[in-house]
C-alpha cells in the first residue's frame, strides 16, 4: 500500500512533536523549522539541502545536525531526568514502588 506524501509528513511531524515537545525540550521549534524547510524544498534530507555548497560541507552539516538533535541534546536530557527522578529521590522510594508493583502482579 502506497502512502501519500502528506500523510508521511504528517505522521513524522506528529511523532517528532510527541518526542520533543512531550519531553519538554526546547529544540522542538528549531526541529520543526527544519522539517518544514525540507518539506517545502522537496529535498529528501538535510544533506541534499546543503549539497549545492559542496559534498564535504553537506556531509559535515548533516552529521552535525543529526548529532545535535539526538545524541547531544535529547539523550542527555532524558538521562538527566531519569537520574533526577530515581537516584536523587532516594532508594527507599524505589523500594516502596517496586514492592507495590510486585504485590499487584
C-alpha positions as a Markdown table, in Angstrom:
| # | Residue | x | y | z |
|---|---|---|---|---|
| 1 | Unk | 0.0 | 0.0 | 0.0 |
| 2 | Unk | 1.4 | 3.3 | -1.1 |
| 3 | Unk | 1.1 | 6.3 | 1.3 |
| 4 | Unk | 0.6 | 9.8 | 0.1 |
| 5 | Unk | 3.4 | 12.3 | 0.6 |
| 6 | Unk | 1.5 | 14.5 | 3.0 |
| 7 | Unk | 0.4 | 11.6 | 5.2 |
| 8 | Unk | 4.0 | 10.6 | 5.6 |
| 9 | Unk | 4.9 | 14.2 | 6.5 |
| 10 | Unk | 2.0 | 14.4 | 9.0 |
| 11 | Unk | 2.9 | 11.1 | 10.6 |
| 12 | Unk | 6.6 | 12.0 | 11.0 |
| 13 | Unk | 5.7 | 15.5 | 12.2 |
| 14 | Unk | 3.4 | 14.2 | 14.9 |
| 15 | Unk | 6.0 | 11.7 | 16.0 |
| 16 | Unk | 8.6 | 14.4 | 16.3 |
| 17 | Unk | 6.1 | 16.6 | 18.1 |
| 18 | Unk | 5.5 | 13.9 | 20.6 |
| 19 | Unk | 9.2 | 13.1 | 21.0 |
| 20 | Unk | 10.5 | 16.6 | 21.5 |
| 21 | Unk | 7.6 | 18.6 | 22.9 |
| 22 | Unk | 6.4 | 15.7 | 25.2 |
| 23 | Unk | 9.9 | 15.6 | 26.7 |
| 24 | Unk | 9.9 | 19.3 | 27.3 |
| 25 | Unk | 12.9 | 20.0 | 25.2 |
| 26 | Unk | 13.4 | 23.5 | 23.7 |
| 27 | Unk | 14.8 | 22.1 | 20.4 |
| 28 | Unk | 11.3 | 21.4 | 19.1 |
| 29 | Unk | 10.8 | 24.7 | 17.3 |
| 30 | Unk | 14.1 | 24.5 | 15.5 |
| 31 | Unk | 13.5 | 20.9 | 14.5 |
| 32 | Unk | 10.0 | 21.8 | 13.3 |
| 33 | Unk | 11.5 | 24.6 | 11.2 |
| 34 | Unk | 13.9 | 22.1 | 9.7 |
| 35 | Unk | 11.2 | 19.6 | 8.9 |
| 36 | Unk | 9.1 | 22.4 | 7.2 |
| 37 | Unk | 12.1 | 23.6 | 5.2 |
| 38 | Unk | 12.8 | 20.1 | 4.0 |
| 39 | Unk | 9.1 | 19.6 | 3.1 |
| 40 | Unk | 8.9 | 23.0 | 1.4 |
| 41 | Unk | 12.0 | 22.5 | -0.8 |
| 42 | Unk | 11.1 | 18.9 | -1.7 |
| 43 | Unk | 14.5 | 17.7 | -0.6 |
| 44 | Unk | 14.8 | 14.2 | 0.7 |
| 45 | Unk | 17.1 | 15.0 | 3.6 |
| 46 | Unk | 19.3 | 17.8 | 5.2 |
| 47 | Unk | 22.3 | 16.7 | 3.2 |
| 48 | Unk | 20.6 | 17.4 | -0.1 |
| 49 | Unk | 19.8 | 21.0 | 1.1 |
| 50 | Unk | 23.4 | 21.7 | 1.8 |
| 51 | Unk | 24.8 | 19.9 | -1.3 |
| 52 | Unk | 25.0 | 23.0 | -3.5 |
| 53 | Unk | 27.8 | 24.3 | -1.3 |
| 54 | Unk | 29.9 | 21.2 | -1.6 |
| 55 | Unk | 29.7 | 17.5 | -0.9 |
| 56 | Unk | 32.1 | 17.7 | 2.1 |
| 57 | Unk | 30.1 | 20.5 | 3.7 |
| 58 | Unk | 26.8 | 18.7 | 3.1 |
| 59 | Unk | 28.1 | 15.6 | 4.8 |
| 60 | Unk | 29.6 | 17.5 | 7.8 |
| 61 | Unk | 26.4 | 19.7 | 8.0 |
| 62 | Unk | 24.1 | 16.7 | 8.1 |
| 63 | Unk | 26.2 | 14.8 | 10.6 |
| 64 | Unk | 26.4 | 17.9 | 12.9 |
| 65 | Unk | 22.7 | 18.5 | 12.5 |
| 66 | Unk | 21.6 | 14.9 | 13.4 |
| 67 | Unk | 24.1 | 14.6 | 16.3 |
| 68 | Unk | 22.9 | 17.9 | 17.8 |
| 69 | Unk | 19.3 | 16.8 | 17.7 |
| 70 | Unk | 19.7 | 13.4 | 19.2 |
| 71 | Unk | 22.8 | 12.4 | 21.0 |
| 72 | Unk | 23.9 | 15.8 | 22.1 |
| 73 | Unk | 20.6 | 17.2 | 23.4 |
| 74 | Unk | 17.8 | 14.7 | 23.7 |
| 75 | Unk | 19.6 | 11.7 | 25.1 |
| 76 | Unk | 21.5 | 13.6 | 27.9 |
| 77 | Unk | 18.2 | 15.3 | 28.8 |
| 78 | Unk | 16.4 | 12.0 | 29.2 |
| 79 | Unk | 19.3 | 10.6 | 31.1 |
| 80 | Unk | 19.4 | 13.6 | 33.5 |
| 81 | Unk | 15.6 | 13.3 | 34.0 |
| 82 | Unk | 15.9 | 9.6 | 34.8 |
| 83 | Unk | 18.7 | 10.2 | 37.2 |
| 84 | Unk | 16.9 | 13.0 | 39.0 |
| 85 | Unk | 13.7 | 11.0 | 39.4 |
| 86 | Unk | 15.3 | 7.8 | 40.6 |
| 87 | Unk | 18.6 | 8.4 | 42.3 |
| 88 | Unk | 18.0 | 11.8 | 43.9 |
| 89 | Unk | 14.7 | 10.9 | 45.4 |
| 90 | Unk | 16.3 | 8.1 | 47.4 |
| 91 | Unk | 16.4 | 4.4 | 47.2 |
| 92 | Unk | 13.6 | 3.9 | 49.7 |
| 93 | Unk | 11.2 | 5.4 | 47.3 |
| 94 | Unk | 12.3 | 3.0 | 44.6 |
| 95 | Unk | 12.0 | 0.0 | 47.0 |
| 96 | Unk | 8.5 | 1.0 | 48.0 |
| 97 | Unk | 7.4 | 1.5 | 44.4 |
| 98 | Unk | 8.8 | -1.9 | 43.4 |
| 99 | Unk | 7.1 | -3.5 | 46.4 |
| 100 | Unk | 3.8 | -2.1 | 45.3 |
| 101 | Unk | 4.3 | -3.2 | 41.7 |
| 102 | Unk | 5.3 | -6.7 | 42.7 |
| 103 | Unk | 2.4 | -7.1 | 45.1 |
| 104 | Unk | -0.2 | -6.1 | 42.5 |
| 105 | Unk | 1.0 | -8.6 | 39.9 |
